[in-house]
Coordinates of C-alpha atoms in Angstrom, one line a residue:
M1 CA 114.7 -149.8 82.7
L2 CA 111.6 -149.2 80.4
I3 CA 108.7 -151.7 80.4
A4 CA 106.2 -152.0 77.6
I5 CA 102.6 -152.9 78.2
L6 CA 101.1 -154.3 75.1
N7 CA 98.0 -152.4 74.1
T8 CA 95.7 -155.3 73.2
G9 CA 92.5 -153.2 73.7
C10 CA 91.6 -155.2 76.8
A11 CA 90.8 -153.9 80.3
N12 CA 93.1 -153.6 83.3
I13 CA 96.0 -151.9 81.5
S14 CA 95.9 -148.9 83.8
S15 CA 96.1 -151.2 86.9
V16 CA 99.2 -152.8 85.6
K17 CA 100.8 -149.5 84.7
H18 CA 100.0 -148.1 88.2
T19 CA 101.6 -151.1 89.9
I20 CA 104.7 -150.8 87.8
H21 CA 104.9 -147.1 88.7
M22 CA 104.5 -148.0 92.4
L23 CA 107.6 -150.3 92.0
G24 CA 109.6 -147.3 90.8
Y25 CA 109.7 -148.1 87.1
D26 CA 108.6 -146.3 83.9
S27 CA 106.2 -148.1 81.5
I28 CA 104.7 -147.3 78.1
V29 CA 101.4 -148.6 76.7
S30 CA 101.9 -149.3 73.0
C31 CA 101.1 -151.6 70.1
D32 CA 103.9 -150.2 67.9
Y33 CA 106.7 -152.6 67.0
N34 CA 109.5 -150.0 66.8
T35 CA 108.5 -148.6 70.2
I36 CA 108.2 -151.9 72.0
I37 CA 111.3 -153.7 70.5
N38 CA 113.5 -151.1 72.2
T39 CA 112.1 -151.7 75.7
D40 CA 113.5 -154.0 78.4
K41 CA 110.4 -156.1 79.3
L42 CA 107.0 -156.7 77.8
I43 CA 103.8 -157.3 79.7
I44 CA 100.6 -158.6 78.0
P45 CA 97.7 -157.7 80.3
G46 CA 94.2 -159.1 80.2
I47 CA 90.7 -159.0 81.3
G48 CA 88.3 -159.8 78.5
T49 CA 87.5 -162.5 76.0
S50 CA 90.0 -164.5 73.9
S51 CA 88.2 -163.6 70.7
L52 CA 88.2 -159.8 71.4
V53 CA 91.9 -159.7 72.4
M54 CA 93.0 -162.0 69.5
N55 CA 91.0 -159.8 67.1
N56 CA 93.0 -156.8 68.3
V57 CA 96.3 -158.7 68.3
N58 CA 95.7 -159.7 64.6
A59 CA 94.4 -156.2 63.6
Y60 CA 97.5 -154.5 64.9
K61 CA 99.9 -157.3 63.9
L62 CA 100.9 -157.7 67.5
S63 CA 101.7 -161.4 67.2
N64 CA 104.9 -160.5 65.3
I65 CA 106.0 -158.2 68.2
I66 CA 105.4 -161.1 70.7
A67 CA 107.2 -163.6 68.5
T68 CA 110.3 -161.4 68.0
F69 CA 110.7 -159.6 71.3
P70 CA 114.1 -160.7 72.6
N71 CA 113.6 -160.0 76.3
P72 CA 111.3 -161.5 79.0
I73 CA 107.6 -161.3 78.3
L74 CA 104.9 -161.8 81.0
G75 CA 101.3 -162.7 80.0
I76 CA 98.7 -162.0 82.7
C77 CA 95.3 -163.9 82.6
I78 CA 94.1 -163.6 79.0
G79 CA 97.6 -162.6 78.1
M80 CA 98.8 -165.9 79.4
Q81 CA 96.0 -167.9 77.8
L82 CA 96.7 -166.4 74.4
M83 CA 100.2 -168.0 74.5
C84 CA 98.5 -171.3 73.9
L85 CA 97.9 -172.8 70.5
S86 CA 94.2 -172.2 70.8
S87 CA 91.3 -171.4 73.2
K88 CA 87.9 -173.0 73.4
E89 CA 86.4 -169.7 74.5
D90 CA 83.8 -168.5 71.8
G91 CA 84.2 -171.8 69.9
S92 CA 87.8 -172.4 69.0
I93 CA 90.1 -169.4 68.8
K94 CA 93.5 -169.7 67.2
A95 CA 96.0 -168.2 69.6
L96 CA 99.8 -167.4 69.5
G97 CA 101.2 -170.9 69.9
I98 CA 104.0 -170.2 72.3
I99 CA 103.1 -173.3 74.3
E100 CA 101.5 -176.4 72.9
N101 CA 98.4 -176.4 74.9
Q102 CA 94.7 -175.4 74.6
T103 CA 92.8 -173.1 77.0
E104 CA 89.7 -174.9 78.4
Q105 CA 86.7 -173.9 80.4
L106 CA 86.9 -174.4 84.1
T107 CA 84.9 -177.5 85.2
N108 CA 82.0 -176.5 87.4
Y109 CA 82.1 -179.1 90.2
G110 CA 79.4 -177.1 92.0
K111 CA 81.6 -174.0 92.2
L112 CA 80.7 -170.6 90.8
I113 CA 82.1 -169.7 87.4
P114 CA 83.9 -167.4 86.8
H115 CA 86.3 -168.0 89.5
I116 CA 86.7 -164.6 91.2
G117 CA 88.8 -164.2 94.4
W118 CA 91.9 -165.4 96.2
N119 CA 93.3 -168.8 95.7
K120 CA 96.4 -170.8 96.8
V121 CA 99.3 -171.0 94.3
V122 CA 101.8 -173.8 94.7
H123 CA 105.1 -173.2 92.8
Q124 CA 106.7 -176.4 91.9
S125 CA 110.2 -175.2 91.0
K126 CA 112.7 -172.6 92.2
N127 CA 111.9 -170.3 89.3
F128 CA 113.1 -166.8 89.9
L129 CA 109.6 -165.4 89.3
F130 CA 108.6 -166.7 92.7
K131 CA 111.7 -165.6 94.6
D132 CA 110.8 -164.4 98.2
I133 CA 107.2 -165.7 97.8
E134 CA 106.2 -168.5 100.2
N135 CA 105.0 -171.6 98.6
G136 CA 101.2 -171.9 98.9
S137 CA 100.6 -168.1 99.0
C138 CA 97.3 -166.7 97.7
F139 CA 96.9 -164.6 94.6
Y140 CA 93.8 -162.9 93.1
F141 CA 92.1 -164.7 90.2
V142 CA 89.4 -163.6 87.8
H143 CA 88.8 -166.3 85.1
S144 CA 86.4 -168.8 83.5
Y145 CA 89.0 -170.6 81.4
N146 CA 92.3 -172.2 82.4
I147 CA 95.3 -174.0 80.9
P148 CA 95.7 -177.7 81.6
L149 CA 98.9 -178.9 83.2
S150 CA 102.0 -179.0 81.0
I151 CA 105.8 -179.5 81.2
A152 CA 106.2 -175.7 81.1
D153 CA 104.4 -175.3 84.5
I154 CA 106.2 -173.5 87.3
A155 CA 103.1 -173.2 89.5
T156 CA 99.6 -174.8 89.9
S157 CA 96.3 -173.9 91.5
I158 CA 93.1 -175.8 92.2
Y159 CA 89.5 -174.6 91.5
G160 CA 87.7 -177.8 90.7
D161 CA 90.5 -179.0 88.5
L162 CA 94.2 -178.7 89.1
Y163 CA 95.5 -176.3 86.4
T164 CA 98.4 -174.2 85.4
A165 CA 98.8 -171.1 87.6
A166 CA 102.2 -170.0 86.0
F167 CA 104.5 -171.3 83.3
N168 CA 107.9 -170.4 81.8
I169 CA 109.4 -171.4 78.5
N170 CA 112.4 -169.6 77.3
N171 CA 111.8 -165.8 77.7
Y172 CA 108.0 -166.3 78.0
Y173 CA 106.3 -166.3 81.4
G174 CA 102.6 -166.5 82.1
V175 CA 100.4 -166.2 85.2
Q176 CA 96.7 -167.0 85.4
F177 CA 96.2 -164.8 88.4
H178 CA 96.5 -161.0 88.5
P179 CA 99.6 -159.8 90.3
E180 CA 98.6 -156.2 89.9
K181 CA 95.5 -157.0 92.1
S182 CA 97.3 -159.3 94.5
G183 CA 98.8 -156.8 97.0
K184 CA 102.3 -157.1 98.3
L185 CA 102.9 -160.6 96.9
G186 CA 101.8 -159.5 93.5
M187 CA 104.2 -156.6 93.6
I188 CA 107.1 -159.0 94.6
L189 CA 106.3 -161.2 91.7
L190 CA 106.3 -158.2 89.3
R191 CA 109.5 -157.0 90.8
N192 CA 111.0 -160.4 90.2
F193 CA 109.9 -160.3 86.6
I194 CA 111.4 -156.9 86.1
A195 CA 114.7 -158.2 87.6
L196 CA 115.0 -161.1 85.2

C-alpha cells in the first residue's frame, strides 16, 4: 500500500505524513502525475487560503491528477473545500468542481472566527469512513469557511451554522476537520480511508 500526499504547497503536509507513518503505511509527497497515478490512495491536505492553494494546483496542473485518479481521494480542510465549484474566500475562487456547492464564510453569531478547536461531528450514514467511530465524537477543526449542506454529506457539525463536516461522492471523500490532529479517532478515520 502506497499513499500519495498531494504537494499543494500548503501547510500541514508533514503532520499528515507522520500520522500515516504511525499507522504503519508508506506515503510519498508529490505533485507529479506519473508518480501519483501509480499509488493506492491520494490525500489532499490543507491549511492555508483557497487562492494560494488553487494557484499552486493550477501552476502544477494538479487538477488533472485529481480528476483522473482512479482510487479513493481524501480532501482535508482546504483540500475538501477545493472540491467545490468555487470558494468565496478572497473574492470568488474557481475550484475543482467535484461537488456542486460553494464554500462560504462561517457566520459569526457572536463566536470567534476562525473556528479553532474540538467540535462534535454527527455522521448521518453508515459510511465506512466512520467505521468504529461513535456518532457525536469530537474532531479538531481550524477553519473560517465551510461547505453548506448537500446530498453528498455523510457527516455534519455546528459552529453557528449547521454545515458539512464530511462528504462522499464516488471515490471522493472530504472532511472539514483535521484527522491528523484529532488523536485516536482521527487515526481510526485515516485507517478506514486507507482500507477503502
